[in-house]
């Protein structure tokens, strides 16, 4: 199979994320539906945290078994830095965005009312959360694209094809996770917004496939997986806070379980391929 065909299939795997995004266009979903969407997203994203960290730790674990201490140190530090930037970095970024939002909402002095009208409207909290989810998933999908490209570069075309199918199924569920915060808050994103969120979340699979065919590097893959795990974990913490405010504990618990099972189900093809 040519490199162009592999790249095309990588693009298809990435952009299946758009299959789940239209859920965000539902008009005024009922409170129980909002809670259910939020909880299923928590389950899917919790699975992704485990899945991402498992793949990130594999090269380090292999190096440990071989007593390759230089590789252990390199991979461990890279993973730790990625997690720190992905998790703590988003905490500080969110605080900075919150302070800017508060500042723009409280103009003072002469002409304050007129100034308020001129201040651009900042992104809503649900919109910011959706963007963070898309970014975290995009980092994860870049690493997945690297895996597809690496497999093709090493002549393992059957593995590459199975990875494409599995990652494509995964991305379809991840699109649902991206728009869950918007649906939970009753916000209805525009089609251009959904297009942009899908590009952020799914586009990196295509880019990773292109790069992975020419660059086989464990450290680069660990770095992106660490960033993805940290950012997705931050989002899970935020979504759990939203879930607690709904007060629908039983529904939330069952839907989180459903999300976890969906994650494992869509990962079955990838696992069968030996990835």
C-alpha positions as MATLAB code, in Angstrom:
seq = 'XXXXXXXXXXXXXXXXXXXXXXXXXXXXXXXXXXXXXXXXXXXXXXXXXXXXXXXXXXXXXXXXXXXXXXXXXXXXXXXXXXXXXXXXXXXXXXXXXXXXXXXXXXXXXXXXXXXXXXXXXXXXXXXXXXXXXXXXXXXXXXXXXXXXXXXXXXXXXXXXXXXXXXXXXXXXXXXXXXXXXXXXXXXXXXXXXXXXXXXXXXXXXXXXXXXXXXXXXXXXXXXXXXXXXXXXXXXXXXXXXXXXXXXXXXXXXXXXXXXXXXXXXXXXXXXXXXX';
ca = [
       0.000    0.000    0.000;
       1.351    3.411   -0.935;
       2.180    6.123    1.593;
      -0.618    8.260    0.152;
      -3.189    5.532    0.760;
      -1.969    5.006    4.333;
      -2.231    8.773    4.915;
      -5.769    8.780    3.479;
      -6.848    5.958    5.794;
      -5.240    7.794    8.716;
      -7.336   10.839    7.841;
     -10.491    8.713    7.762;
      -9.613    7.261   11.184;
      -9.179   10.762   12.588;
     -12.245   12.387   11.109;
     -14.697    9.726   12.273;
     -14.702   12.021   15.303;
     -17.345   14.018   13.436;
     -19.812   11.143   13.830;
     -20.306   12.004   17.515;
     -20.126   15.796   17.344;
     -23.688   16.487   16.049;
     -25.011   15.388   19.467;
     -24.009   18.867   20.605;
     -26.676   20.348   18.316;
     -29.565   18.844   20.291;
     -32.064   21.558   21.202;
     -32.555   22.099   24.943;
     -31.911   18.524   26.109;
     -33.754   17.509   29.296;
     -31.822   17.680   32.600;
     -31.591   13.885   32.826;
     -30.312   13.673   29.248;
     -27.725   16.353   30.009;
     -26.573   14.436   33.070;
     -26.430   11.199   31.073;
     -24.353   12.766   28.284;
     -21.947   14.245   30.817;
     -21.580   10.928   32.672;
     -21.011    8.837   29.533;
     -18.287   11.306   28.542;
     -16.667   10.832   31.975;
     -16.630    7.071   31.424;
     -15.137    7.349   27.935;
     -12.488    9.843   29.037;
     -11.598    7.798   32.140;
     -10.964    4.843   29.848;
      -8.818    7.062   27.630;
      -6.678    8.137   30.611;
      -5.964    4.485   31.386;
      -5.416    3.632   27.714;
      -3.063    6.560   27.123;
      -0.983    5.954   30.257;
      -0.725    2.237   29.450;
       0.722    2.985   26.015;
       2.994    5.707   27.404;
       4.416    3.375   30.070;
       5.048    0.411   27.729;
       8.461    1.635   26.410;
       9.588    2.458   29.968;
       8.414   -0.929   31.248;
      10.249   -2.670   28.421;
      13.415   -0.731   29.219;
      13.095   -1.729   32.883;
      12.895   -5.401   31.961;
      16.098   -4.993   29.932;
      17.788   -2.909   32.676;
      18.344   -0.149   30.113;
      18.548    2.553   32.762;
      19.251    5.419   30.354;
      16.039    4.658   28.454;
      14.164    4.260   31.739;
      15.314    7.690   32.923;
      14.605    9.325   29.568;
      11.132    7.819   29.187;
      10.195    8.356   32.835;
      11.210   12.016   32.861;
       9.469   12.628   29.536;
       6.244   11.056   30.815;
       6.416   13.002   34.092;
       6.953   16.288   32.259;
       4.121   15.557   29.840;
       1.727   14.760   32.685;
       2.766   17.867   34.595;
       2.321   20.192   31.637;
      -0.946   18.555   30.590;
      -2.540   18.573   34.055;
      -1.020   21.470   35.990;
      -0.669   23.578   32.852;
      -4.407   23.437   32.224;
      -5.143   24.372   35.843;
      -3.126   27.574   35.485;
      -4.484   28.242   32.006;
      -8.048   27.901   33.269;
      -7.303   30.259   36.161;
      -5.845   32.801   33.720;
      -8.880   32.569   31.436;
     -11.166   32.961   34.464;
      -9.358   36.102   35.615;
      -9.592   37.623   32.136;
     -13.296   36.772   31.961;
     -13.890   38.414   35.338;
     -11.891   41.489   34.364;
     -13.766   41.966   31.104;
     -17.092   41.580   32.879;
     -16.370   44.379   35.389;
     -15.267   47.500   33.472;
     -14.931   50.588   35.659;
     -14.503   54.317   35.244;
     -16.109   56.824   32.876;
     -17.821   55.222   29.931;
     -17.798   51.807   31.594;
     -21.074   50.744   29.997;
     -19.853   51.656   26.521;
     -16.564   49.887   27.189;
     -18.422   46.741   28.224;
     -20.135   46.635   24.852;
     -16.765   46.822   23.085;
     -15.126   44.019   25.078;
     -15.258   40.778   23.042;
     -17.397   38.093   24.654;
     -15.141   35.468   26.223;
     -15.663   31.787   25.650;
     -18.145   30.192   28.072;
     -16.942   27.732   30.697;
     -18.590   24.830   28.836;
     -17.021   26.012   25.581;
     -13.585   26.225   27.199;
     -14.028   22.729   28.604;
     -15.032   21.359   25.192;
     -11.930   22.979   23.677;
      -9.736   21.425   26.377;
     -11.256   17.997   25.730;
     -10.666   18.378   21.984;
      -7.057   19.438   22.614;
      -6.361   16.517   24.935;
      -7.935   14.044   22.529;
      -5.984   15.647   19.684;
      -2.695   15.008   21.509;
      -3.795   11.434   22.137;
      -4.785   10.997   18.493;
      -1.441   12.367   17.315;
       0.246    9.518   19.206;
      -2.251    7.092   17.648;
      -1.366    8.455   14.218;
       2.314    7.883   15.001;
       1.467    4.244   15.770;
      -0.343    3.871   12.428;
       2.522    5.474   10.514;
       5.186    3.489   12.391;
       3.419    0.209   11.622;
       3.187    1.078    7.927;
       6.845    2.167    7.844;
       7.896   -1.189    9.311;
       5.898   -3.081    6.653;
       3.193   -4.250    9.085;
       0.289   -3.226    6.857;
      -2.257   -5.594    8.422;
      -1.493   -4.101   11.825;
      -1.724   -0.573   10.419;
      -5.134   -1.310    8.896;
      -6.464   -2.821   12.116;
      -5.178    0.192   14.032;
      -6.984    2.490   11.602;
     -10.268    0.610   12.126;
      -9.876    0.563   15.899;
      -8.825    4.186   16.218;
     -11.645    5.179   13.880;
     -14.173    3.536   16.211;
     -12.514    5.217   19.158;
     -12.688    8.638   17.557;
     -16.392    8.244   16.868;
     -17.009    7.943   20.611;
     -14.512   10.709   21.423;
     -16.509   13.205   19.365;
     -19.399   12.541   21.703;
     -17.123   13.263   24.669;
     -16.070   16.625   23.250;
     -19.582   18.072   23.012;
     -20.876   16.566   26.287;
     -20.054   19.700   28.374;
     -21.973   21.875   25.900;
     -24.982   19.547   25.948;
     -24.827   19.352   29.755;
     -25.033   23.166   30.021;
     -27.716   23.470   27.335;
     -25.407   25.325   24.924;
     -25.974   24.638   21.226;
     -22.705   25.082   19.287;
     -22.726   26.323   15.712;
     -21.695   24.066   12.842;
     -18.425   26.023   12.349;
     -17.658   25.463   16.047;
     -18.215   21.724   15.661;
     -16.066   21.756   12.528;
     -13.246   23.466   14.449;
     -13.505   21.148   17.476;
     -13.430   18.105   15.198;
     -10.367   19.433   13.397;
      -8.538   19.928   16.716;
      -9.519   16.495   17.998;
      -9.318   14.392   14.846;
      -6.849   16.204   12.588;
      -3.755   15.132   14.600;
      -4.431   11.474   13.691;
      -3.763   12.390   10.060;
      -0.684   14.457   10.959;
       0.663   11.688   13.177;
       0.195    9.158   10.376;
       2.195   11.336    7.989;
       5.016   11.892   10.483;
       4.981    8.316   11.790;
       5.817    6.923    8.355;
       9.114    8.809    8.454;
       9.901    9.105   12.167;
       9.966    6.202   14.634;
      10.702    7.676   18.060;
       9.518    6.368   21.445;
      10.385    9.570   23.300;
       8.210   11.713   21.023;
       5.323    9.296   21.408;
       5.686    9.232   25.227;
       5.732   13.042   25.344;
       2.457   13.399   23.457;
       0.804   10.576   25.375;
       1.822   12.201   28.666;
       0.403   15.543   27.571;
      -2.810   13.831   26.486;
      -3.202   11.902   29.752;
      -2.693   15.018   31.876;
      -5.118   17.141   29.896;
      -7.804   14.438   29.753;
      -7.461   13.810   33.505;
      -8.021   17.517   34.165;
     -11.172   17.420   32.060;
     -12.457   14.341   33.933;
     -12.063   16.246   37.219;
     -14.062   19.154   35.801;
     -16.819   16.917   34.439;
     -17.113   15.135   37.789;
     -17.821   18.520   39.392;
     -20.584   19.095   36.819;
     -21.989   15.615   37.527;
     -22.120   16.259   41.285;
     -24.172   19.420   40.758;
     -26.887   17.463   38.941;
     -27.705   15.391   42.040;
     -28.565   12.377   39.834;
     -26.153    9.916   41.435;
     -27.737    6.664   40.235;
     -28.107    7.796   36.620;
     -24.595    9.240   36.637;
     -23.067    6.022   37.970;
     -24.735    3.813   35.346;
     -23.812    6.184   32.516;
     -20.176    6.375   33.653;
     -20.147    2.569   33.571;
     -21.660    2.682   30.071;
     -18.927    5.087   28.943;
     -16.211    2.805   30.327;
     -17.712   -0.207   28.552;
     -17.923    1.753   25.290;
     -14.248    2.612   25.646;
     -13.262   -1.024   26.115;
     -15.557   -2.157   23.312;
     -14.103    0.268   20.771;
     -10.574   -0.663   21.876;
     -11.197   -4.358   21.162;
     -10.038   -4.172   17.523;
      -6.839   -2.362   18.500;
      -6.128   -4.910   21.234;
      -6.752   -7.772   18.807;
      -4.161   -6.212   16.508;
      -1.587   -6.402   19.278;
      -1.165   -2.625   19.649;
];
